[in-house]
Amino acid sequence: MRILIVEDEQKTADYLSRGLGESGYAVEVVRDGYDAQHYIEEYEFDLIILDVMLPGLDGWQLLQMVRQRSQVPVLFLTARDAVEYRVKGLELGADDYLVKPFSFVELLARVRTLLRRSPPREREHFRVADLAMDVLRRRVTRQGERLALTNKEFALLELFLDREGEVLSRTYIASRVWQMNFDSDTNVVEVAVRRLRAKVDDPFPTKLIHTERGMGYVLEDRS
Amino acid sequence: MRILIVEDEQKTADYLSRGLGESGYAVEVVRDGYDAQHYIEEYEFDLIILDVMLPGLDGWQLLQMVRQRSQVPVLFLTARDAVEYRVKGLELGADDYLVKPFSFVELLARVRTLLRRSPPREREHFRVADLAMDVLRRRVTRQGERLALTNKEFALLELFLDREGEVLSRTYIASRVWQMNFDSDTNVVEVAVRRLRAKVDDPFPTKLIHTERGMGYVLEDRS
DNA sequence: CTTCTACTATCAGGATACGCATACAGTCAC
DNA sequence: GTGACTGTATGCGTATCCTGATAGTAGAAG
């Protein structure tokens, strides 16, 4: 779970970053509004913790910007206890707020609540060339024709699609699809790729899964 | 949008009830834990506002009860500002809390946030191919012929219909129909599906419940 | 151009996990 | 107690997947 912390006070930022890091979240910290804007536009987060008072763009502006483009939960930090501040944040689309100072336990509880409510935004649909995958319906088609994939084949293809155009090492593939540390004395990945190709690529003129010798495999439209 | 207020202090209850009523919500007020329990079991609400200190069952117990059966958002009211109280509520599955005294504007803001986030209301009627379900009347028919389903069968079929076309994992089904974490090695889900099929699919030519090996089950018209 | 080598592809049993059917047992209402 | 409902236990057939051996290939070195 990736969390973005937008906070200019060094002390608070460290406190948050360390605590959340130890609790198993991947944390990114930025110190002003412009950096925040950049990160929000460039990367995906599962939760944003936002201080109201910031150099550069302030919390309200950032919040509006975030809401323009996504539903990611936002937790507001405010030094003021004044009701109208909190209300303003909530009206603008924040999901929760905390008044400083706060205890870490409480923050963690709220973070968990927010994350529990917004399950990891896995993609539900992919499309590359004439290949389409509907994850929820577990349906894969090429040229409109339905392909019958097994469990492993599906998982593998989903990984490829999720990382379209990236070269995936065998080790990485093994860790994602088999949850194992790739001991290298097995060729499961090769065999799995073979079987996947047999259904996805072999019967069709344009191939999508390519071997990068010495590196791994890519899924990509090279037509 | 229907809101249930569980609050024993007459003054606060009136205050909330009037204010929310004027804001366009359908409000129901109950004054003790047992009444609350009854209402929660009997009716559907889009939001529950829950005072912690109550005669009869207290807020925690109610909250746990609610969470057994639904995902409806719960806003907690507490007179205490102590952190551990709020944390306890959030950990138990509350979605938000307010510390008394609070301003009405703030309450309203939070109510709106929770409702905006709350999932679409449950459907009352389904139809797939020649299968029809009337949820309120607990009536299921196929080819116009009435099927006698047990509680579990009904709940399972309702879940399938609500997610028509999606492949549901056993784990997911178990969590929704049995409220259990499906880590033990039981085969309840399989048996339940078998029994449901015996009534819904077996006697008819076109099957609606399909097995996706390694993944779970789908309800879908594939004729 | 040939040869060598490291890497990749392919194939065929056999082990395994999975889903299904069936029987049995506990629980609850009447 | 009887009967309906629901969870548990077990054996079977089979789709699926891994193992391990063998064949094939690309790229570098001579």
Short mmCIF file of C-alpha atoms (C1' of nucleotides) in Angstrom, two decimals:
data_model
loop_
_atom_site.label_atom_id
_atom_site.label_comp_id
_atom_site.label_asym_id
_atom_site.label_seq_id
_atom_site.Cartn_x
_atom_site.Cartn_y
_atom_site.Cartn_z
CA MET A 1 0.00 0.00 0.00
CA ARG A 2 1.49 3.30 -1.10
CA ILE A 3 0.94 6.41 0.98
CA LEU A 4 1.88 9.95 0.05
CA ILE A 5 2.55 12.32 2.92
CA VAL A 6 2.42 16.03 2.20
CA GLU A 7 3.82 17.83 5.21
CA ASP A 8 6.31 20.66 5.54
CA GLU A 9 7.18 20.34 9.22
CA GLN A 10 10.21 18.12 9.27
CA LYS A 11 9.39 16.67 12.67
CA THR A 12 5.86 15.62 11.90
CA ALA A 13 6.90 14.29 8.52
CA ASP A 14 9.56 12.06 10.04
CA TYR A 15 7.22 10.88 12.75
CA LEU A 16 4.62 9.86 10.21
CA SER A 17 7.01 8.42 7.73
CA ARG A 18 8.82 6.25 10.21
CA GLY A 19 5.71 4.98 11.93
CA LEU A 20 3.83 4.16 8.77
CA GLY A 21 6.92 2.65 7.24
CA GLU A 22 7.28 0.30 10.19
CA SER A 23 3.63 -0.63 9.85
CA GLY A 24 4.34 -1.96 6.42
CA TYR A 25 3.29 0.85 4.13
CA ALA A 26 5.36 2.25 1.31
CA VAL A 27 5.68 5.89 2.19
CA GLU A 28 6.66 8.88 0.09
CA VAL A 29 7.14 12.28 1.71
CA VAL A 30 7.06 15.67 0.01
CA ARG A 31 7.47 19.03 1.70
CA ASP A 32 5.64 21.55 -0.41
CA GLY A 33 2.60 21.95 -2.58
CA TYR A 34 4.37 21.96 -5.90
CA ASP A 35 6.27 18.76 -5.22
CA ALA A 36 3.03 17.23 -4.08
CA GLN A 37 1.33 18.24 -7.29
CA HIS A 38 4.09 16.65 -9.28
CA TYR A 39 3.93 13.38 -7.35
CA ILE A 40 0.19 13.18 -7.51
CA GLU A 41 0.22 13.65 -11.25
CA GLU A 42 3.07 11.30 -11.84
CA TYR A 43 2.41 8.35 -9.53
CA GLU A 44 -0.40 6.31 -8.06
CA PHE A 45 -1.09 6.23 -4.34
CA ASP A 46 -3.60 4.35 -2.25
CA LEU A 47 -3.88 7.11 0.31
CA ILE A 48 -2.80 10.73 0.61
CA ILE A 49 -2.17 12.43 3.93
CA LEU A 50 -2.37 16.15 3.44
CA ASP A 51 -1.36 19.00 5.69
CA VAL A 52 -3.53 22.07 5.21
CA MET A 53 -0.85 24.71 5.69
CA LEU A 54 1.84 24.32 3.09
CA PRO A 55 4.33 26.41 1.20
CA GLY A 56 3.40 26.61 -2.46
CA LEU A 57 -0.07 25.32 -3.20
CA ASP A 58 -2.08 24.85 -0.03
CA GLY A 59 -4.02 21.84 1.08
CA TRP A 60 -7.35 23.00 -0.33
CA GLN A 61 -5.96 23.55 -3.78
CA LEU A 62 -4.20 20.22 -3.78
CA LEU A 63 -7.31 18.50 -2.61
CA GLN A 64 -9.33 19.96 -5.44
CA MET A 65 -6.68 18.92 -7.89
CA VAL A 66 -6.65 15.38 -6.56
CA ARG A 67 -10.42 15.12 -6.74
CA GLN A 68 -10.33 16.18 -10.37
CA ARG A 69 -8.56 13.04 -11.29
CA SER A 70 -9.18 10.28 -8.78
CA GLN A 71 -11.15 8.93 -5.86
CA VAL A 72 -8.08 8.12 -3.79
CA PRO A 73 -8.86 8.61 -0.09
CA VAL A 74 -7.44 11.78 1.44
CA LEU A 75 -6.76 12.25 5.13
CA PHE A 76 -6.49 15.88 6.16
CA LEU A 77 -4.17 17.18 8.84
CA THR A 78 -5.05 20.48 10.42
CA ALA A 79 -3.48 22.41 13.25
CA ARG A 80 -6.70 24.27 13.82
CA ASP A 81 -9.55 22.80 15.70
CA ALA A 82 -11.97 25.31 14.26
CA VAL A 83 -15.04 23.60 12.95
CA GLU A 84 -15.23 25.53 9.72
CA TYR A 85 -11.81 24.30 8.69
CA ARG A 86 -12.73 20.69 9.07
CA VAL A 87 -16.05 21.21 7.38
CA LYS A 88 -14.39 22.91 4.47
CA GLY A 89 -12.06 19.99 4.01
CA LEU A 90 -14.81 17.44 4.11
CA GLU A 91 -16.97 19.43 1.75
CA LEU A 92 -14.14 19.66 -0.72
CA GLY A 93 -13.96 15.90 -0.77
CA ALA A 94 -11.56 14.87 1.95
CA ASP A 95 -12.47 11.55 3.51
CA ASP A 96 -11.30 12.27 6.99
CA TYR A 97 -9.27 14.69 9.03
CA LEU A 98 -7.09 14.70 12.10
CA VAL A 99 -6.37 17.61 14.38
CA LYS A 100 -2.78 18.08 15.48
CA PRO A 101 -1.44 16.98 17.79
CA PHE A 102 -2.64 13.42 17.37
CA SER A 103 -1.45 10.07 18.62
CA PHE A 104 0.08 7.64 16.23
CA VAL A 105 -2.34 4.89 17.23
CA GLU A 106 -5.19 7.05 16.17
CA LEU A 107 -3.62 7.95 12.87
CA LEU A 108 -2.97 4.30 12.17
CA ALA A 109 -6.54 3.38 12.97
CA ARG A 110 -7.82 5.98 10.55
CA VAL A 111 -5.38 5.01 7.86
CA ARG A 112 -6.51 1.42 8.17
CA THR A 113 -10.14 2.39 8.01
CA LEU A 114 -9.61 4.41 4.88
CA LEU A 115 -7.56 1.74 3.19
CA ARG A 116 -9.92 -1.02 4.18
CA ARG A 117 -12.69 0.90 2.54
CA SER A 118 -10.87 1.46 -0.71
CA PRO A 119 -9.53 -1.86 -1.82
CA PRO A 120 -6.38 -1.82 -3.90
CA ARG A 121 -7.39 -0.41 -7.21
CA GLU A 122 -6.53 -3.35 -9.34
CA ARG A 123 -7.36 -2.89 -12.92
CA GLU A 124 -10.38 -4.70 -14.15
CA HIS A 125 -9.91 -4.43 -17.84
CA PHE A 126 -7.02 -4.56 -20.27
CA ARG A 127 -6.69 -4.13 -23.98
CA VAL A 128 -3.60 -4.59 -26.15
CA ALA A 129 -3.96 -4.82 -29.90
CA ASP A 130 -6.83 -7.26 -30.48
CA LEU A 131 -6.39 -8.89 -27.07
CA ALA A 132 -8.82 -8.00 -24.31
CA MET A 133 -9.09 -9.16 -20.73
CA ASP A 134 -11.97 -8.67 -18.33
CA VAL A 135 -10.55 -9.55 -14.96
CA LEU A 136 -13.77 -9.75 -12.98
CA ARG A 137 -15.53 -11.87 -15.51
CA ARG A 138 -12.34 -13.78 -16.03
CA ARG A 139 -12.75 -13.51 -19.75
CA VAL A 140 -10.00 -13.22 -22.33
CA THR A 141 -10.64 -12.67 -26.01
CA ARG A 142 -8.52 -12.24 -29.11
CA GLN A 143 -10.10 -11.03 -32.30
CA GLY A 144 -13.36 -11.22 -30.40
CA GLU A 145 -12.90 -14.95 -29.92
CA ARG A 146 -12.97 -16.27 -26.39
CA LEU A 147 -9.89 -18.05 -25.06
CA ALA A 148 -10.14 -20.72 -22.38
CA LEU A 149 -7.27 -20.08 -20.02
CA THR A 150 -6.38 -22.01 -16.92
CA ASN A 151 -5.70 -20.41 -13.61
CA LYS A 152 -1.97 -20.06 -13.99
CA GLU A 153 -2.22 -18.93 -17.56
CA PHE A 154 -4.66 -16.27 -16.55
CA ALA A 155 -2.52 -15.04 -13.68
CA LEU A 156 0.50 -14.88 -15.92
CA LEU A 157 -1.29 -13.02 -18.66
CA GLU A 158 -2.73 -10.60 -16.16
CA LEU A 159 0.76 -9.86 -14.93
CA PHE A 160 1.99 -9.30 -18.46
CA LEU A 161 -0.89 -6.98 -19.23
CA ASP A 162 -0.45 -5.08 -16.01
CA ARG A 163 3.14 -4.48 -17.01
CA GLU A 164 2.63 -4.10 -20.71
CA GLY A 165 5.84 -3.17 -22.51
CA GLU A 166 8.07 -3.90 -19.53
CA VAL A 167 10.56 -6.72 -19.67
CA LEU A 168 9.83 -9.08 -16.81
CA SER A 169 12.57 -11.29 -15.44
CA ARG A 170 11.87 -14.91 -14.69
CA THR A 171 12.62 -14.21 -11.06
CA TYR A 172 10.05 -11.45 -10.94
CA ILE A 173 7.45 -13.50 -12.73
CA ALA A 174 8.07 -16.43 -10.41
CA SER A 175 7.71 -14.25 -7.35
CA ARG A 176 4.45 -12.74 -8.57
CA VAL A 177 2.72 -15.77 -10.02
CA TRP A 178 4.11 -18.51 -7.81
CA GLN A 179 4.90 -16.52 -4.64
CA MET A 180 8.22 -18.23 -4.51
CA ASN A 181 11.82 -17.28 -4.47
CA PHE A 182 13.07 -18.40 -7.79
CA ASP A 183 15.64 -21.09 -7.04
CA SER A 184 16.64 -21.20 -10.68
CA ASP A 185 16.74 -24.98 -10.83
CA THR A 186 13.30 -25.15 -12.31
CA ASN A 187 11.84 -24.04 -15.59
CA VAL A 188 8.27 -23.47 -14.54
CA VAL A 189 8.22 -19.99 -15.98
CA GLU A 190 9.35 -21.10 -19.40
CA VAL A 191 6.83 -23.88 -19.46
CA ALA A 192 4.06 -21.58 -18.35
CA VAL A 193 4.96 -19.02 -20.98
CA ARG A 194 4.95 -21.77 -23.55
CA ARG A 195 1.47 -22.87 -22.61
CA LEU A 196 0.24 -19.32 -22.57
CA ARG A 197 1.69 -18.66 -25.99
CA ALA A 198 0.05 -21.80 -27.31
CA LYS A 199 -3.33 -20.24 -26.56
CA VAL A 200 -2.69 -16.53 -26.91
CA ASP A 201 -0.12 -16.21 -29.68
CA ASP A 202 0.19 -19.43 -31.69
CA PRO A 203 -3.23 -19.38 -33.28
CA PHE A 204 -2.91 -15.74 -34.36
CA PRO A 205 -0.76 -13.94 -36.90
CA THR A 206 0.62 -11.16 -34.68
CA LYS A 207 2.55 -12.28 -31.64
CA LEU A 208 2.38 -10.31 -28.41
CA ILE A 209 4.68 -12.18 -26.05
CA HIS A 210 8.34 -11.71 -26.92
CA THR A 211 11.49 -13.20 -25.47
CA GLU A 212 14.30 -10.86 -24.47
CA ARG A 213 17.28 -13.09 -24.40
CA GLY A 214 19.11 -12.94 -21.12
CA MET A 215 16.43 -10.68 -19.62
CA GLY A 216 13.01 -12.26 -19.61
CA TYR A 217 9.73 -11.71 -21.43
CA VAL A 218 7.65 -8.74 -22.59
CA LEU A 219 4.09 -8.42 -23.70
CA GLU A 220 3.88 -5.75 -26.34
CA ASP A 221 2.21 -4.92 -29.64
CA ARG A 222 5.02 -4.72 -32.18
CA SER A 223 2.99 -4.73 -35.33
CA MET B 1 -31.53 8.25 1.99
CA ARG B 2 -32.52 6.63 5.27
CA ILE B 3 -30.64 7.37 8.46
CA LEU B 4 -31.00 5.60 11.78
CA ILE B 5 -30.12 7.62 14.87
CA VAL B 6 -29.40 5.71 18.05
CA GLU B 7 -29.25 8.23 20.87
CA ASP B 8 -30.76 8.22 24.34
CA GLU B 9 -30.42 11.91 25.20
CA GLN B 10 -33.69 13.44 24.15
CA LYS B 11 -32.15 16.82 23.39
CA THR B 12 -29.42 15.57 21.10
CA ALA B 13 -31.78 13.17 19.40
CA ASP B 14 -34.23 15.95 18.58
CA TYR B 15 -31.47 18.22 17.42
CA LEU B 16 -30.13 15.60 15.03
CA SER B 17 -33.46 14.38 13.88
CA ARG B 18 -34.81 17.84 13.07
CA GLY B 19 -31.65 19.01 11.36
CA LEU B 20 -31.17 15.95 9.20
CA GLY B 21 -34.85 15.81 8.45
CA GLU B 22 -34.74 19.37 7.15
CA SER B 23 -31.73 18.45 5.04
CA GLY B 24 -33.81 15.93 3.20
CA TYR B 25 -32.98 12.64 4.87
CA ALA B 26 -35.49 10.13 6.12
CA VAL B 27 -34.67 9.83 9.80
CA GLU B 28 -35.57 7.19 12.33
CA VAL B 29 -34.73 7.68 16.01
CA VAL B 30 -34.45 5.01 18.67
CA ARG B 31 -33.49 5.54 22.29
CA ASP B 32 -31.94 2.33 23.53
CA GLY B 33 -29.81 -0.54 22.40
CA TYR B 34 -32.54 -3.14 22.14
CA ASP B 35 -34.76 -0.98 20.00
CA ALA B 36 -31.76 -0.26 17.84
CA GLN B 37 -31.07 -3.94 17.44
CA HIS B 38 -34.62 -4.53 16.38
CA TYR B 39 -34.57 -1.73 13.80
CA ILE B 40 -31.25 -2.78 12.40
CA GLU B 41 -32.43 -6.33 11.93
CA GLU B 42 -35.77 -5.36 10.54
CA TYR B 43 -35.06 -2.46 8.21
CA GLU B 44 -32.45 -1.18 5.80
CA PHE B 45 -30.58 2.07 6.38
CA ASP B 46 -28.02 3.95 4.37
CA LEU B 47 -26.29 5.32 7.43
CA ILE B 48 -26.36 4.68 11.16
CA ILE B 49 -25.45 7.31 13.73
CA LEU B 50 -24.57 5.59 16.94
CA ASP B 51 -24.10 6.97 20.43
CA VAL B 52 -21.56 4.99 22.43
CA MET B 53 -23.26 5.25 25.83
CA LEU B 54 -26.66 3.69 25.70
CA PRO B 55 -29.11 1.89 27.92
CA GLY B 56 -29.40 -1.74 26.93
CA LEU B 57 -26.78 -2.86 24.45
CA ASP B 58 -24.00 -0.33 24.16
CA GLY B 59 -22.52 1.18 21.04
CA TRP B 60 -19.71 -1.34 20.68
CA GLN B 61 -22.01 -4.30 20.82
CA LEU B 62 -24.38 -2.77 18.32
CA LEU B 63 -21.52 -1.93 16.03
CA GLN B 64 -20.32 -5.51 16.06
CA MET B 65 -23.79 -6.72 15.35
CA VAL B 66 -24.19 -4.36 12.46
CA ARG B 67 -20.88 -5.39 10.96
CA GLN B 68 -21.93 -9.02 11.06
CA ARG B 69 -24.61 -8.37 8.60
CA SER B 70 -23.82 -5.35 6.47
CA GLN B 71 -21.35 -2.78 5.30
CA VAL B 72 -23.59 0.18 6.05
CA PRO B 73 -21.53 3.19 7.13
CA VAL B 74 -21.59 3.92 10.84
CA LEU B 75 -20.87 7.30 12.40
CA PHE B 76 -19.95 7.11 16.04
CA LEU B 77 -20.88 9.72 18.63
CA THR B 78 -18.81 9.88 21.76
CA ALA B 79 -18.84 12.22 24.72
CA ARG B 80 -15.29 11.30 25.52
CA ASP B 81 -12.39 12.77 23.71
CA ALA B 82 -10.04 10.02 24.88
CA VAL B 83 -8.09 8.66 21.99
CA GLU B 84 -8.52 5.02 22.88
CA TYR B 85 -12.28 5.34 22.65
CA ARG B 86 -12.16 6.66 19.15
CA VAL B 87 -9.56 4.13 18.14
CA LYS B 88 -11.62 1.30 19.54
CA GLY B 89 -14.60 2.39 17.51
CA LEU B 90 -12.64 2.67 14.32
CA GLU B 91 -10.99 -0.70 14.82
CA LEU B 92 -14.34 -2.32 15.38
CA GLY B 93 -15.42 -1.12 12.01
CA ALA B 94 -16.93 2.33 12.51
CA ASP B 95 -16.32 4.59 9.56
CA ASP B 96 -16.08 7.85 11.44
CA TYR B 97 -16.72 9.43 14.79
CA LEU B 98 -17.71 12.78 16.22
CA VAL B 99 -16.93 14.08 19.67
CA LYS B 100 -19.75 15.82 21.48
CA PRO B 101 -20.45 18.62 21.48
CA PHE B 102 -20.32 19.13 17.75
CA SER B 103 -21.75 21.65 15.38
CA PHE B 104 -24.50 20.62 13.07
CA VAL B 105 -22.62 21.85 10.03
CA GLU B 106 -19.85 19.46 10.82
CA LEU B 107 -22.17 16.56 11.33
CA LEU B 108 -23.81 17.27 8.03
CA ALA B 109 -20.49 17.41 6.26
CA ARG B 110 -19.54 14.03 7.63
CA VAL B 111 -22.87 12.50 6.86
CA ARG B 112 -22.53 13.67 3.27
CA THR B 113 -19.02 12.27 3.00
CA LEU B 114 -20.12 8.89 4.27
CA LEU B 115 -23.16 8.72 2.07
CA ARG B 116 -21.26 9.83 -1.00
CA ARG B 117 -18.92 6.96 -0.41
CA SER B 118 -21.56 4.42 0.46
CA PRO B 119 -22.18 1.80 -2.16
CA PRO B 120 -25.35 1.75 -4.21
CA ARG B 121 -28.41 0.43 -2.46
CA GLU B 122 -29.23 -3.20 -2.56
CA ARG B 123 -31.42 -4.29 -5.38
CA GLU B 124 -34.82 -5.71 -4.74
CA HIS B 125 -35.43 -7.51 -7.96
CA PHE B 126 -33.32 -9.56 -10.33
CA ARG B 127 -33.88 -11.21 -13.63
CA VAL B 128 -31.46 -13.40 -15.60
CA ALA B 129 -32.73 -15.46 -18.49
CA ASP B 130 -35.89 -17.14 -17.19
CA LEU B 131 -34.82 -16.82 -13.56
CA ALA B 132 -36.41 -14.11 -11.44
CA MET B 133 -35.91 -13.13 -7.81
CA ASP B 134 -38.05 -10.86 -5.71
CA VAL B 135 -35.86 -10.12 -2.74
CA LEU B 136 -38.46 -8.55 -0.49
CA ARG B 137 -41.00 -11.28 -0.99
CA ARG B 138 -38.27 -13.92 -0.87
CA ARG B 139 -39.61 -15.39 -4.03
CA VAL B 140 -37.63 -17.12 -6.76
CA THR B 141 -39.05 -18.46 -9.99
CA ARG B 142 -37.70 -20.18 -13.07
CA GLN B 143 -39.83 -20.51 -16.17
CA GLY B 144 -42.55 -18.98 -14.04
CA GLU B 145 -42.38 -21.94 -11.70
CA ARG B 146 -41.72 -21.18 -8.06
CA LEU B 147 -38.61 -22.60 -6.40
CA ALA B 148 -38.52 -23.35 -2.69
CA LEU B 149 -35.13 -22.19 -1.47
CA THR B 150 -33.76 -22.34 2.02
CA ASN B 151 -32.16 -19.31 3.68
CA LYS B 152 -28.63 -20.15 2.72
CA GLU B 153 -29.58 -21.03 -0.81
CA PHE B 154 -31.43 -17.76 -1.12
CA ALA B 155 -28.56 -15.71 0.25
CA LEU B 156 -26.14 -17.43 -2.07
CA LEU B 157 -28.32 -16.94 -5.11
CA GLU B 158 -28.85 -13.30 -4.22
CA LEU B 159 -25.10 -12.81 -4.11
CA PHE B 160 -24.71 -14.50 -7.46
CA LEU B 161 -27.42 -12.36 -9.00
CA ASP B 162 -26.00 -9.18 -7.52
CA ARG B 163 -22.70 -10.02 -9.17
CA GLU B 164 -24.05 -11.54 -12.32
CA GLY B 165 -21.28 -12.39 -14.75
CA GLU B 166 -18.47 -11.93 -12.24
CA VAL B 167 -16.41 -14.87 -11.10
CA LEU B 168 -16.73 -15.12 -7.32
CA SER B 169 -14.02 -16.84 -5.35
CA ARG B 170 -14.92 -19.26 -2.60
CA THR B 171 -13.27 -16.94 -0.14
CA TYR B 172 -15.38 -14.04 -1.23
CA ILE B 173 -18.55 -16.09 -1.18
CA ALA B 174 -17.72 -17.41 2.28
CA SER B 175 -17.09 -13.91 3.59
CA ARG B 176 -20.35 -12.60 2.21
CA VAL B 177 -22.68 -15.48 2.95
CA TRP B 178 -21.11 -16.94 6.08
CA GLN B 179 -19.31 -13.85 7.48
CA MET B 180 -16.30 -16.00 7.98
CA ASN B 181 -12.69 -15.82 6.99
CA PHE B 182 -12.33 -18.77 4.74
CA ASP B 183 -8.93 -20.00 5.79
CA SER B 184 -10.00 -23.30 7.23
CA ASP B 185 -10.28 -26.24 4.91
CA THR B 186 -14.00 -26.65 4.76
CA ASN B 187 -16.08 -27.22 1.70
CA VAL B 188 -19.26 -25.48 2.75
CA VAL B 189 -19.26 -23.32 -0.32
CA GLU B 190 -19.03 -26.25 -2.68
CA VAL B 191 -21.80 -28.09 -0.92
CA ALA B 192 -23.98 -25.00 -0.84
CA VAL B 193 -23.46 -24.44 -4.55
CA ARG B 194 -24.28 -28.06 -5.20
CA ARG B 195 -27.55 -27.73 -3.31
CA LEU B 196 -28.41 -24.52 -5.04
CA ARG B 197 -27.73 -26.06 -8.41
CA ALA B 198 -29.93 -29.00 -7.56
CA LYS B 199 -32.88 -26.63 -7.35
CA VAL B 200 -31.96 -23.86 -9.76
CA ASP B 201 -30.08 -25.59 -12.55
CA ASP B 202 -30.54 -29.34 -12.50
CA PRO B 203 -34.23 -29.44 -13.37
CA PHE B 204 -33.80 -27.05 -16.29
CA PRO B 205 -32.14 -27.33 -19.67
CA THR B 206 -30.02 -24.15 -19.56
CA LYS B 207 -27.56 -23.92 -16.72
CA LEU B 208 -26.79 -20.57 -15.12
CA ILE B 209 -24.21 -21.38 -12.47
CA HIS B 210 -20.84 -22.23 -13.96
CA THR B 211 -17.60 -23.40 -12.38
CA GLU B 212 -14.37 -21.62 -13.19
CA ARG B 213 -11.79 -24.10 -12.11
CA GLY B 214 -9.23 -22.66 -9.75
CA MET B 215 -11.19 -19.43 -9.39
CA GLY B 216 -14.71 -19.93 -8.23
CA TYR B 217 -18.22 -19.71 -9.61
CA VAL B 218 -20.17 -17.41 -11.94
CA LEU B 219 -23.84 -16.95 -12.55
CA GLU B 220 -24.36 -16.09 -16.17
CA ASP B 221 -26.65 -16.76 -19.09
CA ARG B 222 -24.49 -18.49 -21.67
CA SER B 223 -27.18 -19.67 -23.99
"C1'" DC C 1 32.03 -19.09 -41.87
"C1'" DT C 2 32.23 -22.41 -38.29
"C1'" DT C 3 32.09 -23.72 -33.78
"C1'" DC C 4 31.09 -23.29 -29.11
"C1'" DT C 5 28.30 -22.11 -25.30
"C1'" DA C 6 24.82 -20.27 -22.69
"C1'" DC C 7 20.30 -19.61 -22.94
"C1'" DT C 8 15.56 -20.89 -24.37
"C1'" DA C 9 11.89 -24.04 -26.15
"C1'" DT C 10 9.50 -28.23 -26.15
"C1'" DC C 11 7.58 -32.55 -24.66
"C1'" DA C 12 5.76 -36.30 -21.99
"C1'" DG C 13 4.73 -38.83 -17.85
"C1'" DG C 14 3.39 -38.50 -13.07
"C1'" DA C 15 2.12 -36.04 -8.91
"C1'" DT C 16 -1.11 -32.93 -7.22
"C1'" DA C 17 -4.85 -30.03 -6.41
"C1'" DC C 18 -9.42 -29.27 -7.43
"C1'" DG C 19 -14.29 -29.91 -7.82
"C1'" DC C 20 -18.01 -33.12 -7.21
"C1'" DA C 21 -20.96 -36.47 -5.18
"C1'" DT C 22 -22.55 -38.69 -1.34
"C1'" DA C 23 -23.21 -39.98 3.24
"C1'" DC C 24 -23.31 -38.63 7.89
"C1'" DA C 25 -23.97 -35.56 12.03
"C1'" DG C 26 -25.44 -31.73 14.68
"C1'" DT C 27 -29.12 -28.15 15.33
"C1'" DC C 28 -33.42 -26.13 15.53
"C1'" DA C 29 -38.51 -25.65 15.26
"C1'" DC C 30 -42.66 -27.80 15.72
"C1'" DG D 1 -39.22 -37.52 18.08
"C1'" DT D 2 -39.56 -36.01 13.31
"C1'" DG D 3 -38.23 -33.49 9.56
"C1'" DA D 4 -35.89 -29.66 7.38
"C1'" DC D 5 -31.69 -27.36 7.15
"C1'" DT D 6 -26.83 -26.84 7.23
"C1'" DG D 7 -21.99 -28.02 8.15
"C1'" DT D 8 -18.41 -31.95 8.02
"C1'" DA D 9 -15.95 -35.90 6.24
"C1'" DT D 10 -14.38 -38.86 2.58
"C1'" DG D 11 -13.42 -41.03 -1.85
"C1'" DC D 12 -13.15 -40.57 -6.76
"C1'" DG D 13 -12.14 -38.82 -11.42
"C1'" DT D 14 -9.76 -35.52 -13.88
"C1'" DA D 15 -7.76 -30.93 -15.30
"C1'" DT D 16 -3.82 -28.81 -14.32
"C1'" DC D 17 0.89 -28.16 -13.37
"C1'" DC D 18 5.69 -29.39 -12.19
"C1'" DT D 19 9.73 -32.15 -13.11
"C1'" DG D 20 13.38 -33.43 -15.72
"C1'" DA D 21 15.25 -34.77 -20.03
"C1'" DT D 22 16.12 -33.42 -24.67
"C1'" DA D 23 16.14 -30.48 -28.64
"C1'" DG D 24 16.75 -25.99 -30.59
"C1'" DT D 25 18.72 -21.21 -31.16
"C1'" DA D 26 21.10 -16.90 -30.91
"C1'" DG D 27 25.22 -14.58 -30.37
"C1'" DA D 28 30.06 -14.39 -29.59
"C1'" DA D 29 34.70 -16.03 -30.46
"C1'" DG D 30 38.01 -17.84 -33.29
#
